[in-house]
Amino acid sequence: MPRTRYAPDRGLTTRMVTTMFFIGLLYVVFIGVLLAVFKGAWPLIVIIAGGLFVAQFWFSDRIAAFSMGAREVTPQQAPELHGAVDRLCALADMPKPRVAIADTDVPNAFATGRNQRNALVCATTGLLRRLEPQELEGVLAHELSHVAHRDVAVMTIASFLGVLAGIMTRAALWGGLSRGSRNNNVGIAVLLIPLISAVVYAISFLLTRLLSRYRELSADRAGALLTGRPSALAAALTKVTGQMARIPTRDLRKVEPFNAFFFAPALSGESVSRLFSSHPTLERRLDQLGRISAQLGQAGRG
């Protein structure tokens, strides 16, 4: 991984490796079960699983951008946004990603891409309209940290594997049922495989949520240390979270499936268990930024 001036996070690296190991192990077992039950359908299972995984890995940035309505913009079309990204990339000593804007009033931002060379960072029109320049830089520094640490790629792959479990299950059932007259296990499989698929999805979901909450804290910390202005990021967090309450619920629900990739969750609240949340609480994020601000202040006085 190309080095940048973003503060390294061994805790994040350890969690990413651990998450991918357990999800990979989970899917090896899952595919083994499918192949054992549907012996005649193994070519279909392997082709679909392999093809979808490769497509998701290589085209994840384009898929995410399209799904979230992001369009790439030139420096002439968005000079302030490009200027902020240029300054941060120079400060972090990292390649500049593609820059995009999503036309939605939901104030948010996200980054995607499997590595620094094909990364994309996107801000919504709602975010650009509401934030001051220093606040915007704080948010962008947060998002670029995801690219520098490559946790956005891990999250993309890990999240996709949950969807892949359902697709593979349907493919296996379809292939097995088409050979039902020659397979006495199909009746049992029709009941067993969906249950196994649900368990695989649930475990994958919990693992990605645990990683997601930590990576958001890591990006807050790295972005604040890079810019040296944790207060600007804290102000942006407070403003974005507060403005979410003014956005129509129907608009928030449209982007809710992408919560794990956003700077701040589109929908949150006490009704949602912290176990299933994609982000740490606002209080925890602000508390961390407050401690960083105090540390930087002490270092400055020293």
PDB file of C-alpha atoms in Angstrom:
ATOM      1  CA  MET A   1       0.000   0.000   0.000  1.00  0.00           C
ATOM      2  CA  PRO A   2       1.467   3.403  -0.960  1.00  0.00           C
ATOM      3  CA  ARG A   3       2.401   5.343   2.165  1.00  0.00           C
ATOM      4  CA  THR A   4       0.720   8.630   2.939  1.00  0.00           C
ATOM      5  CA  ARG A   5       0.990  11.188   5.716  1.00  0.00           C
ATOM      6  CA  TYR A   6      -2.202   9.913   7.274  1.00  0.00           C
ATOM      7  CA  ALA A   7      -1.557   8.538  10.744  1.00  0.00           C
ATOM      8  CA  PRO A   8      -1.302   4.730  10.551  1.00  0.00           C
ATOM      9  CA  ASP A   9      -3.824   2.731  12.544  1.00  0.00           C
ATOM     10  CA  ARG A  10      -2.699  -0.747  13.513  1.00  0.00           C
ATOM     11  CA  GLY A  11      -6.006  -1.374  15.226  1.00  0.00           C
ATOM     12  CA  LEU A  12      -7.842  -0.753  11.962  1.00  0.00           C
ATOM     13  CA  THR A  13      -5.453  -2.971  10.011  1.00  0.00           C
ATOM     14  CA  THR A  14      -5.882  -5.789  12.526  1.00  0.00           C
ATOM     15  CA  ARG A  15      -9.661  -5.505  12.402  1.00  0.00           C
ATOM     16  CA  MET A  16      -9.706  -5.483   8.588  1.00  0.00           C
ATOM     17  CA  VAL A  17      -7.536  -8.606   8.374  1.00  0.00           C
ATOM     18  CA  THR A  18      -9.586 -10.364  11.053  1.00  0.00           C
ATOM     19  CA  THR A  19     -12.906  -9.445   9.420  1.00  0.00           C
ATOM     20  CA  MET A  20     -11.808 -10.658   5.986  1.00  0.00           C
ATOM     21  CA  PHE A  21     -10.372 -13.860   7.459  1.00  0.00           C
ATOM     22  CA  PHE A  22     -13.565 -14.824   9.264  1.00  0.00           C
ATOM     23  CA  ILE A  23     -15.828 -13.805   6.381  1.00  0.00           C
ATOM     24  CA  GLY A  24     -13.607 -15.728   3.964  1.00  0.00           C
ATOM     25  CA  LEU A  25     -13.693 -18.781   6.221  1.00  0.00           C
ATOM     26  CA  LEU A  26     -17.454 -18.455   6.540  1.00  0.00           C
ATOM     27  CA  TYR A  27     -17.879 -18.476   2.790  1.00  0.00           C
ATOM     28  CA  VAL A  28     -15.544 -21.396   2.214  1.00  0.00           C
ATOM     29  CA  VAL A  29     -17.765 -23.417   4.549  1.00  0.00           C
ATOM     30  CA  PHE A  30     -20.910 -22.054   2.902  1.00  0.00           C
ATOM     31  CA  ILE A  31     -19.756 -22.897  -0.615  1.00  0.00           C
ATOM     32  CA  GLY A  32     -18.655 -26.325   0.603  1.00  0.00           C
ATOM     33  CA  VAL A  33     -22.157 -27.002   1.916  1.00  0.00           C
ATOM     34  CA  LEU A  34     -23.714 -25.910  -1.373  1.00  0.00           C
ATOM     35  CA  LEU A  35     -21.362 -28.095  -3.389  1.00  0.00           C
ATOM     36  CA  ALA A  36     -21.969 -31.075  -1.117  1.00  0.00           C
ATOM     37  CA  VAL A  37     -25.751 -30.810  -1.361  1.00  0.00           C
ATOM     38  CA  PHE A  38     -26.000 -29.776  -5.016  1.00  0.00           C
ATOM     39  CA  LYS A  39     -23.204 -31.798  -6.597  1.00  0.00           C
ATOM     40  CA  GLY A  40     -24.655 -31.462 -10.046  1.00  0.00           C
ATOM     41  CA  ALA A  41     -24.921 -27.685  -9.798  1.00  0.00           C
ATOM     42  CA  TRP A  42     -21.313 -26.948  -8.767  1.00  0.00           C
ATOM     43  CA  PRO A  43     -20.270 -25.379 -12.125  1.00  0.00           C
ATOM     44  CA  LEU A  44     -23.146 -22.905 -11.879  1.00  0.00           C
ATOM     45  CA  ILE A  45     -22.296 -22.064  -8.260  1.00  0.00           C
ATOM     46  CA  VAL A  46     -18.594 -21.512  -8.980  1.00  0.00           C
ATOM     47  CA  ILE A  47     -19.212 -19.440 -12.120  1.00  0.00           C
ATOM     48  CA  ILE A  48     -21.779 -17.174 -10.474  1.00  0.00           C
ATOM     49  CA  ALA A  49     -19.787 -16.740  -7.246  1.00  0.00           C
ATOM     50  CA  GLY A  50     -16.497 -16.082  -9.059  1.00  0.00           C
ATOM     51  CA  GLY A  51     -18.001 -13.819 -11.718  1.00  0.00           C
ATOM     52  CA  LEU A  52     -19.917 -11.639  -9.279  1.00  0.00           C
ATOM     53  CA  PHE A  53     -16.978 -11.325  -6.912  1.00  0.00           C
ATOM     54  CA  VAL A  54     -14.583 -10.251  -9.681  1.00  0.00           C
ATOM     55  CA  ALA A  55     -17.141  -7.799 -11.068  1.00  0.00           C
ATOM     56  CA  GLN A  56     -17.759  -6.288  -7.648  1.00  0.00           C
ATOM     57  CA  PHE A  57     -14.043  -5.987  -6.899  1.00  0.00           C
ATOM     58  CA  TRP A  58     -13.063  -4.386 -10.204  1.00  0.00           C
ATOM     59  CA  PHE A  59     -16.111  -2.197 -10.686  1.00  0.00           C
ATOM     60  CA  SER A  60     -17.075  -1.403  -7.096  1.00  0.00           C
ATOM     61  CA  ASP A  61     -16.300   2.305  -7.509  1.00  0.00           C
ATOM     62  CA  ARG A  62     -18.531   2.646 -10.579  1.00  0.00           C
ATOM     63  CA  ILE A  63     -21.301   0.520  -9.071  1.00  0.00           C
ATOM     64  CA  ALA A  64     -21.325   2.596  -5.872  1.00  0.00           C
ATOM     65  CA  ALA A  65     -21.203   5.901  -7.755  1.00  0.00           C
ATOM     66  CA  PHE A  66     -24.068   4.878 -10.021  1.00  0.00           C
ATOM     67  CA  SER A  67     -26.161   3.546  -7.131  1.00  0.00           C
ATOM     68  CA  MET A  68     -25.771   6.775  -5.172  1.00  0.00           C
ATOM     69  CA  GLY A  69     -26.358   9.061  -8.150  1.00  0.00           C
ATOM     70  CA  ALA A  70     -22.833  10.488  -8.176  1.00  0.00           C
ATOM     71  CA  ARG A  71     -21.493  12.219 -11.285  1.00  0.00           C
ATOM     72  CA  GLU A  72     -17.852  13.107 -11.797  1.00  0.00           C
ATOM     73  CA  VAL A  73     -17.113  16.816 -12.021  1.00  0.00           C
ATOM     74  CA  THR A  74     -14.176  18.762 -13.455  1.00  0.00           C
ATOM     75  CA  PRO A  75     -12.256  21.526 -11.660  1.00  0.00           C
ATOM     76  CA  GLN A  76     -14.148  24.011 -13.820  1.00  0.00           C
ATOM     77  CA  GLN A  77     -17.506  22.621 -12.722  1.00  0.00           C
ATOM     78  CA  ALA A  78     -16.661  22.437  -8.994  1.00  0.00           C
ATOM     79  CA  PRO A  79     -13.588  24.594  -8.300  1.00  0.00           C
ATOM     80  CA  GLU A  80     -14.044  24.793  -4.500  1.00  0.00           C
ATOM     81  CA  LEU A  81     -14.516  21.046  -4.103  1.00  0.00           C
ATOM     82  CA  HIS A  82     -11.552  20.236  -6.334  1.00  0.00           C
ATOM     83  CA  GLY A  83      -9.453  22.861  -4.576  1.00  0.00           C
ATOM     84  CA  ALA A  84     -10.136  21.298  -1.185  1.00  0.00           C
ATOM     85  CA  VAL A  85      -9.290  17.809  -2.473  1.00  0.00           C
ATOM     86  CA  ASP A  86      -6.101  19.133  -4.112  1.00  0.00           C
ATOM     87  CA  ARG A  87      -4.912  20.712  -0.861  1.00  0.00           C
ATOM     88  CA  LEU A  88      -5.628  17.624   1.200  1.00  0.00           C
ATOM     89  CA  CYS A  89      -3.965  15.257  -1.274  1.00  0.00           C
ATOM     90  CA  ALA A  90      -0.866  17.462  -1.327  1.00  0.00           C
ATOM     91  CA  LEU A  91      -0.880  17.542   2.482  1.00  0.00           C
ATOM     92  CA  ALA A  92      -1.319  13.766   2.695  1.00  0.00           C
ATOM     93  CA  ASP A  93       1.107  13.046  -0.180  1.00  0.00           C
ATOM     94  CA  MET A  94      -1.367  10.767  -1.931  1.00  0.00           C
ATOM     95  CA  PRO A  95      -2.741  10.543  -5.497  1.00  0.00           C
ATOM     96  CA  LYS A  96      -5.793  12.653  -6.170  1.00  0.00           C
ATOM     97  CA  PRO A  97      -8.962  10.564  -6.534  1.00  0.00           C
ATOM     98  CA  ARG A  98     -11.749  11.289  -8.958  1.00  0.00           C
ATOM     99  CA  VAL A  99     -14.140  13.886  -7.617  1.00  0.00           C
ATOM    100  CA  ALA A 100     -17.924  13.610  -7.846  1.00  0.00           C
ATOM    101  CA  ILE A 101     -21.104  15.309  -6.691  1.00  0.00           C
ATOM    102  CA  ALA A 102     -24.425  13.632  -5.882  1.00  0.00           C
ATOM    103  CA  ASP A 103     -27.481  15.793  -6.479  1.00  0.00           C
ATOM    104  CA  THR A 104     -29.385  15.282  -3.240  1.00  0.00           C
ATOM    105  CA  ASP A 105     -30.293  17.531  -0.329  1.00  0.00           C
ATOM    106  CA  VAL A 106     -29.108  14.867   2.141  1.00  0.00           C
ATOM    107  CA  PRO A 107     -25.876  16.394   3.560  1.00  0.00           C
ATOM    108  CA  ASN A 108     -23.285  13.655   3.277  1.00  0.00           C
ATOM    109  CA  ALA A 109     -20.126  12.377   1.602  1.00  0.00           C
ATOM    110  CA  PHE A 110     -18.540   9.042   0.792  1.00  0.00           C
ATOM    111  CA  ALA A 111     -15.457   7.487  -0.786  1.00  0.00           C
ATOM    112  CA  THR A 112     -15.163   4.308  -2.804  1.00  0.00           C
ATOM    113  CA  GLY A 113     -12.614   2.391  -4.866  1.00  0.00           C
ATOM    114  CA  ARG A 114     -10.415  -0.660  -4.402  1.00  0.00           C
ATOM    115  CA  ASN A 115      -7.187   1.377  -4.152  1.00  0.00           C
ATOM    116  CA  GLN A 116      -5.810   4.913  -4.292  1.00  0.00           C
ATOM    117  CA  ARG A 117      -5.411   4.911  -8.075  1.00  0.00           C
ATOM    118  CA  ASN A 118      -9.069   4.375  -8.921  1.00  0.00           C
ATOM    119  CA  ALA A 119     -10.677   5.922  -5.847  1.00  0.00           C
ATOM    120  CA  LEU A 120     -13.593   8.332  -5.985  1.00  0.00           C
ATOM    121  CA  VAL A 121     -14.659  10.849  -3.353  1.00  0.00           C
ATOM    122  CA  CYS A 122     -18.135  12.316  -3.538  1.00  0.00           C
ATOM    123  CA  ALA A 123     -19.948  15.106  -1.720  1.00  0.00           C
ATOM    124  CA  THR A 124     -23.651  15.805  -1.984  1.00  0.00           C
ATOM    125  CA  THR A 125     -25.069  19.160  -3.022  1.00  0.00           C
ATOM    126  CA  GLY A 126     -26.729  19.316   0.397  1.00  0.00           C
ATOM    127  CA  LEU A 127     -23.331  19.036   2.101  1.00  0.00           C
ATOM    128  CA  LEU A 128     -21.637  21.621  -0.137  1.00  0.00           C
ATOM    129  CA  ARG A 129     -24.417  24.105   0.498  1.00  0.00           C
ATOM    130  CA  ARG A 130     -24.344  23.794   4.286  1.00  0.00           C
ATOM    131  CA  LEU A 131     -20.682  23.584   5.280  1.00  0.00           C
ATOM    132  CA  GLU A 132     -18.029  26.255   5.644  1.00  0.00           C
ATOM    133  CA  PRO A 133     -14.725  25.674   3.755  1.00  0.00           C
ATOM    134  CA  GLN A 134     -12.827  24.396   6.815  1.00  0.00           C
ATOM    135  CA  GLU A 135     -15.709  22.104   7.746  1.00  0.00           C
ATOM    136  CA  LEU A 136     -15.805  20.702   4.210  1.00  0.00           C
ATOM    137  CA  GLU A 137     -12.066  20.046   4.328  1.00  0.00           C
ATOM    138  CA  GLY A 138     -12.555  18.170   7.592  1.00  0.00           C
ATOM    139  CA  VAL A 139     -15.170  15.916   5.992  1.00  0.00           C
ATOM    140  CA  LEU A 140     -13.052  15.345   2.897  1.00  0.00           C
ATOM    141  CA  ALA A 141      -9.996  14.562   5.039  1.00  0.00           C
ATOM    142  CA  HIS A 142     -12.144  11.947   6.801  1.00  0.00           C
ATOM    143  CA  GLU A 143     -13.196  10.400   3.478  1.00  0.00           C
ATOM    144  CA  LEU A 144      -9.684  10.432   2.005  1.00  0.00           C
ATOM    145  CA  SER A 145      -8.507   8.591   5.105  1.00  0.00           C
ATOM    146  CA  HIS A 146     -10.764   5.698   4.106  1.00  0.00           C
ATOM    147  CA  VAL A 147      -8.987   5.613   0.740  1.00  0.00           C
ATOM    148  CA  ALA A 148      -5.498   5.891   2.256  1.00  0.00           C
ATOM    149  CA  HIS A 149      -6.162   3.091   4.756  1.00  0.00           C
ATOM    150  CA  ARG A 150      -7.979   0.988   2.116  1.00  0.00           C
ATOM    151  CA  ASP A 151     -10.768   0.170   4.531  1.00  0.00           C
ATOM    152  CA  VAL A 152     -13.304   1.328   1.927  1.00  0.00           C
ATOM    153  CA  ALA A 153     -12.212  -1.576  -0.304  1.00  0.00           C
ATOM    154  CA  VAL A 154     -12.518  -4.060   2.557  1.00  0.00           C
ATOM    155  CA  MET A 155     -15.985  -2.749   3.439  1.00  0.00           C
ATOM    156  CA  THR A 156     -17.103  -2.987  -0.195  1.00  0.00           C
ATOM    157  CA  ILE A 157     -15.992  -6.611  -0.493  1.00  0.00           C
ATOM    158  CA  ALA A 158     -17.277  -7.638   2.938  1.00  0.00           C
ATOM    159  CA  SER A 159     -20.681  -6.039   2.362  1.00  0.00           C
ATOM    160  CA  PHE A 160     -21.029  -7.654  -1.045  1.00  0.00           C
ATOM    161  CA  LEU A 161     -20.387 -11.151   0.279  1.00  0.00           C
ATOM    162  CA  GLY A 162     -23.608 -10.961   2.285  1.00  0.00           C
ATOM    163  CA  VAL A 163     -25.544 -10.299  -0.895  1.00  0.00           C
ATOM    164  CA  LEU A 164     -23.601 -13.019  -2.676  1.00  0.00           C
ATOM    165  CA  ALA A 165     -24.817 -15.608  -0.159  1.00  0.00           C
ATOM    166  CA  GLY A 166     -28.416 -15.037  -1.195  1.00  0.00           C
ATOM    167  CA  ILE A 167     -27.619 -15.102  -4.916  1.00  0.00           C
ATOM    168  CA  MET A 168     -25.636 -18.327  -4.626  1.00  0.00           C
ATOM    169  CA  THR A 169     -28.401 -19.946  -2.617  1.00  0.00           C
ATOM    170  CA  ARG A 170     -30.991 -19.166  -5.284  1.00  0.00           C
ATOM    171  CA  ALA A 171     -28.650 -20.419  -8.007  1.00  0.00           C
ATOM    172  CA  ALA A 172     -27.993 -23.647  -6.117  1.00  0.00           C
ATOM    173  CA  LEU A 173     -31.673 -24.236  -5.433  1.00  0.00           C
ATOM    174  CA  TRP A 174     -32.543 -23.569  -9.063  1.00  0.00           C
ATOM    175  CA  GLY A 175     -29.810 -25.913 -10.280  1.00  0.00           C
ATOM    176  CA  GLY A 176     -30.690 -28.584  -7.724  1.00  0.00           C
ATOM    177  CA  LEU A 177     -34.432 -28.446  -8.285  1.00  0.00           C
ATOM    178  CA  SER A 178     -33.916 -28.804 -12.020  1.00  0.00           C
ATOM    179  CA  ARG A 179     -32.289 -32.164 -11.224  1.00  0.00           C
ATOM    180  CA  GLY A 180     -34.748 -33.040  -8.463  1.00  0.00           C
ATOM    181  CA  SER A 181     -35.594 -36.437  -9.881  1.00  0.00           C
ATOM    182  CA  ARG A 182     -31.968 -37.491  -9.459  1.00  0.00           C
ATOM    183  CA  ASN A 183     -31.273 -35.929  -6.089  1.00  0.00           C
ATOM    184  CA  ASN A 184     -33.028 -37.244  -3.002  1.00  0.00           C
ATOM    185  CA  ASN A 185     -31.594 -34.432  -0.863  1.00  0.00           C
ATOM    186  CA  VAL A 186     -33.385 -31.605  -2.653  1.00  0.00           C
ATOM    187  CA  GLY A 187     -36.366 -31.643  -0.295  1.00  0.00           C
ATOM    188  CA  ILE A 188     -34.137 -31.266   2.754  1.00  0.00           C
ATOM    189  CA  ALA A 189     -31.971 -28.671   0.982  1.00  0.00           C
ATOM    190  CA  VAL A 190     -34.980 -26.491   0.155  1.00  0.00           C
ATOM    191  CA  LEU A 191     -35.465 -26.067   3.917  1.00  0.00           C
ATOM    192  CA  LEU A 192     -31.830 -26.178   5.067  1.00  0.00           C
ATOM    193  CA  ILE A 193     -29.975 -23.985   2.572  1.00  0.00           C
ATOM    194  CA  PRO A 194     -32.079 -20.804   3.049  1.00  0.00           C
ATOM    195  CA  LEU A 195     -31.538 -21.165   6.801  1.00  0.00           C
ATOM    196  CA  ILE A 196     -27.766 -21.512   6.345  1.00  0.00           C
ATOM    197  CA  SER A 197     -27.778 -18.564   3.955  1.00  0.00           C
ATOM    198  CA  ALA A 198     -29.579 -16.435   6.531  1.00  0.00           C
ATOM    199  CA  VAL A 199     -27.007 -17.363   9.196  1.00  0.00           C
ATOM    200  CA  VAL A 200     -24.134 -16.528   6.842  1.00  0.00           C
ATOM    201  CA  TYR A 201     -25.703 -13.186   6.014  1.00  0.00           C
ATOM    202  CA  ALA A 202     -26.341 -12.376   9.685  1.00  0.00           C
ATOM    203  CA  ILE A 203     -22.753 -13.139  10.730  1.00  0.00           C
ATOM    204  CA  SER A 204     -21.375 -11.155   7.773  1.00  0.00           C
ATOM    205  CA  PHE A 205     -23.645  -8.256   8.682  1.00  0.00           C
ATOM    206  CA  LEU A 206     -22.464  -8.169  12.299  1.00  0.00           C
ATOM    207  CA  LEU A 207     -18.783  -8.419  11.330  1.00  0.00           C
ATOM    208  CA  THR A 208     -19.053  -5.557   8.835  1.00  0.00           C
ATOM    209  CA  ARG A 209     -20.953  -3.405  11.345  1.00  0.00           C
ATOM    210  CA  LEU A 210     -18.230  -3.895  13.957  1.00  0.00           C
ATOM    211  CA  LEU A 211     -15.571  -2.927  11.421  1.00  0.00           C
ATOM    212  CA  SER A 212     -17.627  -0.007  10.139  1.00  0.00           C
ATOM    213  CA  ARG A 213     -17.971   1.618  13.564  1.00  0.00           C
ATOM    214  CA  TYR A 214     -14.246   1.379  14.245  1.00  0.00           C
ATOM    215  CA  ARG A 215     -13.219   2.633  10.817  1.00  0.00           C
ATOM    216  CA  GLU A 216     -15.352   5.759  11.242  1.00  0.00           C
ATOM    217  CA  LEU A 217     -13.564   6.589  14.497  1.00  0.00           C
ATOM    218  CA  SER A 218     -10.247   5.873  12.791  1.00  0.00           C
ATOM    219  CA  ALA A 219     -11.086   8.189   9.876  1.00  0.00           C
ATOM    220  CA  ASP A 220     -12.181  10.958  12.253  1.00  0.00           C
ATOM    221  CA  ARG A 221      -8.891  10.646  14.119  1.00  0.00           C
ATOM    222  CA  ALA A 222      -6.709  10.482  10.998  1.00  0.00           C
ATOM    223  CA  GLY A 223      -8.528  13.364   9.292  1.00  0.00           C
ATOM    224  CA  ALA A 224      -8.309  15.567  12.377  1.00  0.00           C
ATOM    225  CA  LEU A 225      -4.593  14.889  12.805  1.00  0.00           C
ATOM    226  CA  LEU A 226      -3.885  15.534   9.127  1.00  0.00           C
ATOM    227  CA  THR A 227      -5.594  18.923   9.025  1.00  0.00           C
ATOM    228  CA  GLY A 228      -4.770  19.861  12.602  1.00  0.00           C
ATOM    229  CA  ARG A 229      -8.339  21.159  12.996  1.00  0.00           C
ATOM    230  CA  PRO A 230     -10.426  18.595  14.906  1.00  0.00           C
ATOM    231  CA  SER A 231     -12.838  21.390  15.862  1.00  0.00           C
ATOM    232  CA  ALA A 232     -13.755  21.902  12.189  1.00  0.00           C
ATOM    233  CA  LEU A 233     -14.570  18.223  11.781  1.00  0.00           C
ATOM    234  CA  ALA A 234     -16.565  18.268  15.023  1.00  0.00           C
ATOM    235  CA  ALA A 235     -18.529  21.293  13.762  1.00  0.00           C
ATOM    236  CA  ALA A 236     -19.244  19.495  10.477  1.00  0.00           C
ATOM    237  CA  LEU A 237     -20.410  16.373  12.318  1.00  0.00           C
ATOM    238  CA  THR A 238     -22.721  18.380  14.548  1.00  0.00           C
ATOM    239  CA  LYS A 239     -24.121  20.365  11.652  1.00  0.00           C
ATOM    240  CA  VAL A 240     -24.664  17.351   9.366  1.00  0.00           C
ATOM    241  CA  THR A 241     -26.296  15.275  12.098  1.00  0.00           C
ATOM    242  CA  GLY A 242     -28.558  18.144  13.095  1.00  0.00           C
ATOM    243  CA  GLN A 243     -29.584  18.864   9.519  1.00  0.00           C
ATOM    244  CA  MET A 244     -30.583  15.214   8.935  1.00  0.00           C
ATOM    245  CA  ALA A 245     -33.681  15.794  11.059  1.00  0.00           C
ATOM    246  CA  ARG A 246     -34.880  18.402   8.556  1.00  0.00           C
ATOM    247  CA  ILE A 247     -34.622  16.097   5.529  1.00  0.00           C
ATOM    248  CA  PRO A 248     -37.864  14.320   4.486  1.00  0.00           C
ATOM    249  CA  THR A 249     -37.891  10.720   5.686  1.00  0.00           C
ATOM    250  CA  ARG A 250     -38.579   9.408   2.176  1.00  0.00           C
ATOM    251  CA  ASP A 251     -35.319  10.993   0.957  1.00  0.00           C
ATOM    252  CA  LEU A 252     -33.365   9.544   3.867  1.00  0.00           C
ATOM    253  CA  ARG A 253     -34.730   6.058   3.222  1.00  0.00           C
ATOM    254  CA  LYS A 254     -33.544   6.224  -0.394  1.00  0.00           C
ATOM    255  CA  VAL A 255     -29.938   6.520   0.734  1.00  0.00           C
ATOM    256  CA  GLU A 256     -30.198   4.427   3.910  1.00  0.00           C
ATOM    257  CA  PRO A 257     -28.815   1.252   2.210  1.00  0.00           C
ATOM    258  CA  PHE A 258     -25.505   3.096   1.773  1.00  0.00           C
ATOM    259  CA  ASN A 259     -25.211   4.193   5.419  1.00  0.00           C
ATOM    260  CA  ALA A 260     -22.033   2.189   5.992  1.00  0.00           C
ATOM    261  CA  PHE A 261     -20.212   4.236   3.344  1.00  0.00           C
ATOM    262  CA  PHE A 262     -21.444   7.684   4.411  1.00  0.00           C
ATOM    263  CA  PHE A 263     -19.713  10.278   6.569  1.00  0.00           C
ATOM    264  CA  ALA A 264     -22.754  10.250   8.871  1.00  0.00           C
ATOM    265  CA  PRO A 265     -25.708   7.820   8.898  1.00  0.00           C
ATOM    266  CA  ALA A 266     -28.812   8.980   7.046  1.00  0.00           C
ATOM    267  CA  LEU A 267     -31.109   7.388   9.621  1.00  0.00           C
ATOM    268  CA  SER A 268     -30.231   6.762  13.231  1.00  0.00           C
ATOM    269  CA  GLY A 269     -31.769   7.047  16.660  1.00  0.00           C
ATOM    270  CA  GLU A 270     -32.349   5.376  19.977  1.00  0.00           C
ATOM    271  CA  SER A 271     -34.672   2.866  18.335  1.00  0.00           C
ATOM    272  CA  VAL A 272     -31.751   1.365  16.436  1.00  0.00           C
ATOM    273  CA  SER A 273     -29.548  -0.916  18.504  1.00  0.00           C
ATOM    274  CA  ARG A 274     -25.892   0.073  18.665  1.00  0.00           C
ATOM    275  CA  LEU A 275     -25.065  -3.507  17.730  1.00  0.00           C
ATOM    276  CA  PHE A 276     -26.596  -2.955  14.275  1.00  0.00           C
ATOM    277  CA  SER A 277     -25.415   0.626  13.763  1.00  0.00           C
ATOM    278  CA  SER A 278     -22.947   1.374  10.968  1.00  0.00           C
ATOM    279  CA  HIS A 279     -21.517   4.390  12.852  1.00  0.00           C
ATOM    280  CA  PRO A 280     -20.496   5.133  16.432  1.00  0.00           C
ATOM    281  CA  THR A 281     -22.692   7.595  18.284  1.00  0.00           C
ATOM    282  CA  LEU A 282     -22.252  11.316  17.685  1.00  0.00           C
ATOM    283  CA  GLU A 283     -21.281  11.746  21.344  1.00  0.00           C
ATOM    284  CA  ARG A 284     -18.459   9.218  21.031  1.00  0.00           C
ATOM    285  CA  ARG A 285     -17.123  10.834  17.854  1.00  0.00           C
ATOM    286  CA  LEU A 286     -17.227  14.325  19.368  1.00  0.00           C
ATOM    287  CA  ASP A 287     -15.594  13.069  22.558  1.00  0.00           C
ATOM    288  CA  GLN A 288     -12.693  11.617  20.575  1.00  0.00           C
ATOM    289  CA  LEU A 289     -12.265  14.834  18.584  1.00  0.00           C
ATOM    290  CA  GLY A 290     -12.316  16.808  21.826  1.00  0.00           C
ATOM    291  CA  ARG A 291      -9.458  14.698  23.208  1.00  0.00           C
ATOM    292  CA  ILE A 292      -7.462  15.145  19.991  1.00  0.00           C
ATOM    293  CA  SER A 293      -8.002  18.907  20.154  1.00  0.00           C
ATOM    294  CA  ALA A 294      -6.700  18.944  23.732  1.00  0.00           C
ATOM    295  CA  GLN A 295      -3.655  16.882  22.778  1.00  0.00           C
ATOM    296  CA  LEU A 296      -2.840  19.165  19.856  1.00  0.00           C
ATOM    297  CA  GLY A 297      -3.236  22.185  22.117  1.00  0.00           C
ATOM    298  CA  GLN A 298      -0.816  20.728  24.666  1.00  0.00           C
ATOM    299  CA  ALA A 299       1.676  19.874  21.914  1.00  0.00           C
ATOM    300  CA  GLY A 300       1.435  23.430  20.590  1.00  0.00           C
ATOM    301  CA  ARG A 301       2.110  24.915  24.027  1.00  0.00           C
ATOM    302  CA  GLY A 302       4.981  22.518  24.538  1.00  0.00           C
TER     303      GLY A 302
END
